[in-house]
């Protein structure tokens, strides 16, 4: 999982565990999915060790600054991302990379606790 071009600031599992989202200083959100080719052994390990392999499923572009937090919504139908560009983007997780809306009301960077957004909706 080495496709990011900068520091990774946040990693979150989807609620159903099928996907893993990561985001960072490269302004990108990457959605990962476990590969069907998981498993195998570690060289020199002397035995079978379960090794998972993940593949890049989707790369989301929409922020103009570092992405500091993200949260999957109930049922994994939406994904919210927060950035130092003072915005929150709500993504349609069922039709990525479709954006549902961009929340621009902040006068400074949005840096954490975005998971609380779902309690307000």
Short mmCIF file of N, CA and C in Angstrom, two decimals:
data_model
loop_
_atom_site.label_atom_id
_atom_site.label_comp_id
_atom_site.label_asym_id
_atom_site.label_seq_id
_atom_site.Cartn_x
_atom_site.Cartn_y
_atom_site.Cartn_z
N UNK A 1 0.84 -1.18 0.00
CA UNK A 1 0.00 0.00 0.00
C UNK A 1 0.88 1.23 0.00
N UNK A 2 1.54 1.46 -1.09
CA UNK A 2 2.54 2.53 -1.14
C UNK A 2 2.31 3.53 -2.27
N UNK A 3 1.08 3.81 -2.61
CA UNK A 3 0.79 4.70 -3.73
C UNK A 3 0.71 6.18 -3.35
N UNK A 4 0.63 6.49 -2.07
CA UNK A 4 0.57 7.89 -1.68
C UNK A 4 1.88 8.60 -1.99
N UNK A 5 1.78 9.90 -2.30
CA UNK A 5 2.95 10.70 -2.67
C UNK A 5 3.43 11.58 -1.53
N UNK A 6 2.84 11.43 -0.35
CA UNK A 6 3.20 12.20 0.83
C UNK A 6 2.81 11.44 2.07
N UNK A 7 2.92 12.10 3.22
CA UNK A 7 2.56 11.47 4.49
C UNK A 7 1.09 11.07 4.49
N UNK A 8 0.80 9.90 5.04
CA UNK A 8 -0.57 9.45 5.22
C UNK A 8 -1.02 9.93 6.60
N UNK A 9 -2.11 10.68 6.64
CA UNK A 9 -2.60 11.26 7.89
C UNK A 9 -3.71 10.47 8.55
N UNK A 10 -4.44 9.68 7.79
CA UNK A 10 -5.59 8.97 8.36
C UNK A 10 -5.87 7.72 7.54
N UNK A 11 -6.28 6.66 8.24
CA UNK A 11 -6.69 5.40 7.62
C UNK A 11 -7.93 4.92 8.37
N UNK A 12 -8.99 4.56 7.64
CA UNK A 12 -10.22 4.11 8.27
C UNK A 12 -10.83 2.94 7.49
N UNK A 13 -11.25 1.90 8.25
CA UNK A 13 -11.99 0.78 7.66
C UNK A 13 -13.41 1.21 7.36
N UNK A 14 -13.98 0.69 6.29
CA UNK A 14 -15.42 0.86 6.08
C UNK A 14 -16.13 0.06 7.16
N UNK A 15 -17.38 0.37 7.42
CA UNK A 15 -18.11 -0.29 8.49
C UNK A 15 -18.25 -1.79 8.27
N UNK A 16 -18.36 -2.21 7.01
CA UNK A 16 -18.49 -3.64 6.73
C UNK A 16 -17.14 -4.34 6.56
N UNK A 17 -16.04 -3.59 6.65
CA UNK A 17 -14.70 -4.17 6.57
C UNK A 17 -14.22 -4.52 5.17
N UNK A 18 -15.00 -4.20 4.15
CA UNK A 18 -14.62 -4.53 2.78
C UNK A 18 -13.58 -3.59 2.20
N UNK A 19 -13.58 -2.34 2.68
CA UNK A 19 -12.70 -1.33 2.12
C UNK A 19 -11.88 -0.66 3.22
N UNK A 20 -10.78 -0.10 2.81
CA UNK A 20 -9.92 0.69 3.68
C UNK A 20 -9.64 1.99 2.94
N UNK A 21 -9.88 3.11 3.60
CA UNK A 21 -9.63 4.42 2.98
C UNK A 21 -8.43 5.04 3.66
N UNK A 22 -7.56 5.65 2.87
CA UNK A 22 -6.40 6.36 3.40
C UNK A 22 -6.33 7.72 2.73
N UNK A 23 -5.78 8.70 3.47
CA UNK A 23 -5.68 10.06 2.92
C UNK A 23 -4.48 10.75 3.54
N UNK A 24 -3.95 11.75 2.82
CA UNK A 24 -2.75 12.38 3.35
C UNK A 24 -2.39 13.71 2.74
N UNK A 25 -1.11 14.04 2.89
CA UNK A 25 -0.57 15.33 2.47
C UNK A 25 -0.53 15.49 0.95
N UNK A 26 -0.75 14.44 0.21
CA UNK A 26 -0.75 14.52 -1.26
C UNK A 26 -2.11 14.95 -1.81
N UNK A 27 -3.06 15.29 -0.92
CA UNK A 27 -4.41 15.75 -1.28
C UNK A 27 -5.29 14.63 -1.82
N UNK A 28 -4.84 13.40 -1.72
CA UNK A 28 -5.55 12.27 -2.30
C UNK A 28 -6.23 11.42 -1.23
N UNK A 29 -7.35 10.82 -1.62
CA UNK A 29 -8.01 9.81 -0.81
C UNK A 29 -7.94 8.53 -1.64
N UNK A 30 -7.43 7.47 -1.05
CA UNK A 30 -7.33 6.20 -1.76
C UNK A 30 -8.20 5.17 -1.08
N UNK A 31 -8.97 4.46 -1.89
CA UNK A 31 -9.84 3.41 -1.41
C UNK A 31 -9.20 2.08 -1.81
N UNK A 32 -8.98 1.23 -0.82
CA UNK A 32 -8.32 -0.06 -1.01
C UNK A 32 -9.31 -1.19 -0.82
N UNK A 33 -9.10 -2.28 -1.56
CA UNK A 33 -9.95 -3.46 -1.44
C UNK A 33 -9.05 -4.68 -1.37
N UNK A 34 -9.41 -5.62 -0.50
CA UNK A 34 -8.59 -6.82 -0.36
C UNK A 34 -8.62 -7.63 -1.65
N UNK A 35 -7.46 -8.04 -2.09
CA UNK A 35 -7.32 -8.79 -3.32
C UNK A 35 -7.79 -10.23 -3.11
N UNK A 36 -8.33 -10.82 -4.15
CA UNK A 36 -8.73 -12.23 -4.10
C UNK A 36 -7.51 -13.13 -4.01
N UNK A 37 -6.33 -12.59 -4.26
CA UNK A 37 -5.11 -13.38 -4.25
C UNK A 37 -4.39 -13.29 -2.91
N UNK A 38 -5.12 -13.11 -1.82
CA UNK A 38 -4.52 -13.05 -0.49
C UNK A 38 -4.00 -14.41 -0.08
N UNK A 39 -3.10 -14.41 0.87
CA UNK A 39 -2.54 -15.65 1.37
C UNK A 39 -1.14 -15.86 0.86
N UNK A 40 -0.48 -16.84 1.38
CA UNK A 40 0.86 -17.15 0.95
C UNK A 40 1.77 -17.35 2.14
N UNK A 41 3.04 -17.40 1.87
CA UNK A 41 4.00 -17.60 2.95
C UNK A 41 5.07 -16.54 2.89
N UNK A 42 5.73 -16.34 4.00
CA UNK A 42 6.82 -15.39 4.09
C UNK A 42 8.13 -16.13 3.86
N UNK A 43 8.99 -15.60 2.99
CA UNK A 43 10.25 -16.25 2.66
C UNK A 43 11.06 -16.51 3.93
N UNK A 44 11.50 -17.75 4.10
CA UNK A 44 12.32 -18.11 5.25
C UNK A 44 11.53 -18.32 6.51
N UNK A 45 10.22 -18.23 6.43
CA UNK A 45 9.39 -18.38 7.62
C UNK A 45 9.23 -19.81 8.08
N UNK A 46 9.46 -20.76 7.21
CA UNK A 46 9.37 -22.16 7.58
C UNK A 46 7.95 -22.69 7.65
N UNK A 47 6.98 -21.89 7.38
CA UNK A 47 5.60 -22.37 7.43
C UNK A 47 4.67 -21.36 6.80
N UNK A 48 3.43 -21.75 6.73
CA UNK A 48 2.42 -20.87 6.14
C UNK A 48 2.05 -19.77 7.12
N UNK A 49 2.04 -18.56 6.63
CA UNK A 49 1.60 -17.40 7.39
C UNK A 49 0.62 -16.65 6.51
N UNK A 50 -0.52 -16.30 7.07
CA UNK A 50 -1.52 -15.59 6.28
C UNK A 50 -1.04 -14.17 6.00
N UNK A 51 -0.94 -13.85 4.73
CA UNK A 51 -0.53 -12.51 4.31
C UNK A 51 -1.63 -11.96 3.42
N UNK A 52 -2.17 -10.80 3.80
CA UNK A 52 -3.20 -10.17 3.00
C UNK A 52 -2.57 -9.27 1.94
N UNK A 53 -3.20 -9.20 0.80
CA UNK A 53 -2.78 -8.32 -0.28
C UNK A 53 -3.96 -7.41 -0.61
N UNK A 54 -3.69 -6.11 -0.66
CA UNK A 54 -4.72 -5.14 -0.95
C UNK A 54 -4.39 -4.45 -2.26
N UNK A 55 -5.41 -4.14 -3.02
CA UNK A 55 -5.20 -3.43 -4.29
C UNK A 55 -5.91 -2.09 -4.23
N UNK A 56 -5.38 -1.15 -4.96
CA UNK A 56 -5.99 0.18 -5.03
C UNK A 56 -7.27 0.07 -5.86
N UNK A 57 -8.39 0.42 -5.25
CA UNK A 57 -9.69 0.33 -5.89
C UNK A 57 -10.07 1.65 -6.57
N UNK A 58 -9.79 2.77 -5.90
CA UNK A 58 -10.20 4.08 -6.41
C UNK A 58 -9.31 5.17 -5.80
N UNK A 59 -8.98 6.18 -6.58
CA UNK A 59 -8.29 7.36 -6.08
C UNK A 59 -9.22 8.56 -6.24
N UNK A 60 -9.45 9.27 -5.13
CA UNK A 60 -10.36 10.41 -5.14
C UNK A 60 -9.57 11.71 -5.09
N UNK A 61 -9.90 12.62 -5.99
CA UNK A 61 -9.27 13.92 -6.05
C UNK A 61 -10.36 14.99 -5.93
N UNK A 62 -10.16 15.95 -5.04
CA UNK A 62 -11.15 17.00 -4.89
C UNK A 62 -10.70 18.09 -3.94
N UNK A 63 -9.79 17.76 -3.04
CA UNK A 63 -9.30 18.74 -2.08
C UNK A 63 -8.10 19.50 -2.65
N UNK A 64 -7.92 20.73 -2.19
CA UNK A 64 -6.79 21.57 -2.61
C UNK A 64 -5.71 21.64 -1.55
N UNK A 65 -5.81 20.82 -0.51
CA UNK A 65 -4.81 20.80 0.55
C UNK A 65 -4.76 19.42 1.20
N UNK A 66 -3.87 19.29 2.18
CA UNK A 66 -3.71 18.03 2.89
C UNK A 66 -5.05 17.55 3.42
N UNK A 67 -5.30 16.26 3.33
CA UNK A 67 -6.52 15.65 3.88
C UNK A 67 -6.15 15.10 5.25
N UNK A 68 -6.85 15.59 6.30
CA UNK A 68 -6.49 15.25 7.67
C UNK A 68 -7.42 14.24 8.33
N UNK A 69 -8.63 14.07 7.84
CA UNK A 69 -9.53 13.11 8.46
C UNK A 69 -10.54 12.62 7.44
N UNK A 70 -11.12 11.48 7.71
CA UNK A 70 -12.18 10.93 6.88
C UNK A 70 -13.04 10.03 7.73
N UNK A 71 -14.27 9.80 7.28
CA UNK A 71 -15.20 8.94 8.00
C UNK A 71 -16.20 8.32 7.03
N UNK A 72 -16.43 7.02 7.20
CA UNK A 72 -17.46 6.32 6.45
C UNK A 72 -18.80 6.60 7.12
N UNK A 73 -19.82 6.83 6.34
CA UNK A 73 -21.15 7.05 6.88
C UNK A 73 -21.86 5.74 7.16
N UNK A 74 -23.02 5.81 7.79
CA UNK A 74 -23.80 4.60 8.07
C UNK A 74 -24.09 3.83 6.79
N UNK A 75 -23.89 2.54 6.84
CA UNK A 75 -24.13 1.70 5.67
C UNK A 75 -23.09 1.83 4.59
N UNK A 76 -22.04 2.60 4.84
CA UNK A 76 -20.94 2.80 3.87
C UNK A 76 -21.41 3.37 2.54
N UNK A 77 -22.52 4.11 2.54
CA UNK A 77 -23.02 4.68 1.29
C UNK A 77 -22.39 6.04 0.99
N UNK A 78 -21.82 6.68 2.00
CA UNK A 78 -21.13 7.95 1.82
C UNK A 78 -19.80 7.92 2.57
N UNK A 79 -18.91 8.81 2.14
CA UNK A 79 -17.62 8.99 2.77
C UNK A 79 -17.38 10.49 2.89
N UNK A 80 -17.00 10.94 4.07
CA UNK A 80 -16.71 12.36 4.28
C UNK A 80 -15.21 12.52 4.47
N UNK A 81 -14.64 13.56 3.84
CA UNK A 81 -13.21 13.85 3.99
C UNK A 81 -13.03 15.31 4.37
N UNK A 82 -12.05 15.57 5.24
CA UNK A 82 -11.80 16.92 5.76
C UNK A 82 -10.38 17.33 5.43
N UNK A 83 -10.21 18.63 5.12
CA UNK A 83 -8.92 19.09 4.63
C UNK A 83 -8.52 20.45 5.20
N UNK A 84 -7.23 20.75 5.05
CA UNK A 84 -6.72 22.07 5.41
C UNK A 84 -7.18 23.13 4.42
N UNK A 85 -7.87 22.73 3.35
CA UNK A 85 -8.44 23.71 2.41
C UNK A 85 -9.77 24.28 2.91
N UNK A 86 -10.09 24.02 4.20
CA UNK A 86 -11.27 24.55 4.88
C UNK A 86 -12.57 23.89 4.42
N UNK A 87 -12.51 22.72 3.83
CA UNK A 87 -13.72 22.09 3.31
C UNK A 87 -13.88 20.66 3.79
N UNK A 88 -15.12 20.19 3.69
CA UNK A 88 -15.47 18.79 3.87
C UNK A 88 -16.15 18.36 2.58
N UNK A 89 -15.70 17.26 2.02
CA UNK A 89 -16.36 16.72 0.82
C UNK A 89 -17.11 15.45 1.23
N UNK A 90 -18.37 15.39 0.81
CA UNK A 90 -19.17 14.18 1.00
C UNK A 90 -19.20 13.46 -0.34
N UNK A 91 -18.67 12.25 -0.35
CA UNK A 91 -18.55 11.43 -1.56
C UNK A 91 -19.65 10.38 -1.58
N UNK A 92 -20.15 10.05 -2.76
CA UNK A 92 -21.09 8.95 -2.93
C UNK A 92 -20.26 7.68 -3.03
N UNK A 93 -20.17 6.93 -1.94
CA UNK A 93 -19.30 5.75 -1.90
C UNK A 93 -19.81 4.61 -2.78
N UNK A 94 -21.04 4.70 -3.23
CA UNK A 94 -21.57 3.67 -4.13
C UNK A 94 -21.31 4.01 -5.59
N UNK A 95 -20.89 5.26 -5.86
CA UNK A 95 -20.62 5.70 -7.24
C UNK A 95 -19.35 6.55 -7.29
N UNK A 96 -18.30 6.07 -6.63
CA UNK A 96 -17.04 6.83 -6.62
C UNK A 96 -16.54 7.02 -8.03
N UNK A 97 -16.02 8.18 -8.36
CA UNK A 97 -15.61 9.31 -7.53
C UNK A 97 -16.64 10.44 -7.44
N UNK A 98 -17.92 10.11 -7.53
CA UNK A 98 -18.97 11.14 -7.49
C UNK A 98 -19.02 11.85 -6.14
N UNK A 99 -19.05 13.19 -6.20
CA UNK A 99 -19.19 14.01 -4.99
C UNK A 99 -20.66 14.38 -4.82
N UNK A 100 -21.14 14.26 -3.58
CA UNK A 100 -22.52 14.66 -3.30
C UNK A 100 -22.57 16.16 -3.02
N UNK A 101 -21.66 16.64 -2.18
CA UNK A 101 -21.61 18.06 -1.87
C UNK A 101 -20.25 18.42 -1.28
N UNK A 102 -19.96 19.71 -1.30
CA UNK A 102 -18.76 20.24 -0.65
C UNK A 102 -19.22 21.26 0.38
N UNK A 103 -18.85 21.04 1.63
CA UNK A 103 -19.20 21.96 2.72
C UNK A 103 -18.06 22.94 2.88
N UNK A 104 -18.33 24.24 2.67
CA UNK A 104 -17.28 25.26 2.67
C UNK A 104 -17.46 26.33 3.74
N UNK A 105 -18.18 26.07 4.81
CA UNK A 105 -18.46 27.10 5.80
C UNK A 105 -17.35 27.42 6.77
N UNK A 106 -16.33 26.61 6.84
CA UNK A 106 -15.24 26.84 7.79
C UNK A 106 -14.33 27.97 7.35
N UNK A 107 -13.82 28.73 8.31
CA UNK A 107 -12.91 29.83 8.01
C UNK A 107 -11.46 29.43 8.26
N UNK A 108 -11.26 28.19 8.67
CA UNK A 108 -9.92 27.66 8.90
C UNK A 108 -9.94 26.18 8.57
N UNK A 109 -8.79 25.54 8.69
CA UNK A 109 -8.69 24.13 8.30
C UNK A 109 -9.61 23.24 9.12
N UNK A 110 -10.03 22.15 8.51
CA UNK A 110 -10.85 21.14 9.17
C UNK A 110 -9.92 19.97 9.45
N UNK A 111 -9.72 19.68 10.75
CA UNK A 111 -8.66 18.72 11.04
C UNK A 111 -9.03 17.48 11.82
N UNK A 112 -10.25 17.34 12.30
CA UNK A 112 -10.52 16.10 13.01
C UNK A 112 -11.94 15.97 13.51
N UNK A 113 -12.22 14.80 14.04
CA UNK A 113 -13.53 14.44 14.58
C UNK A 113 -14.64 14.54 13.55
N UNK A 114 -14.31 14.29 12.32
CA UNK A 114 -15.32 14.35 11.26
C UNK A 114 -16.36 13.25 11.42
N UNK A 115 -16.02 12.18 12.13
CA UNK A 115 -16.97 11.10 12.35
C UNK A 115 -18.22 11.60 13.06
N UNK A 116 -18.11 12.69 13.79
CA UNK A 116 -19.26 13.26 14.49
C UNK A 116 -20.30 13.82 13.53
N UNK A 117 -19.94 14.05 12.28
CA UNK A 117 -20.88 14.60 11.30
C UNK A 117 -22.10 13.70 11.16
N UNK A 118 -21.94 12.41 11.27
CA UNK A 118 -23.05 11.48 11.06
C UNK A 118 -24.08 11.55 12.19
N UNK A 119 -23.66 12.04 13.36
CA UNK A 119 -24.61 12.20 14.45
C UNK A 119 -25.48 13.43 14.26
N UNK A 120 -25.05 14.33 13.41
CA UNK A 120 -25.79 15.57 13.16
C UNK A 120 -26.77 15.41 12.00
N UNK A 121 -26.57 14.42 11.17
CA UNK A 121 -27.42 14.27 9.98
C UNK A 121 -28.65 13.44 10.27
#
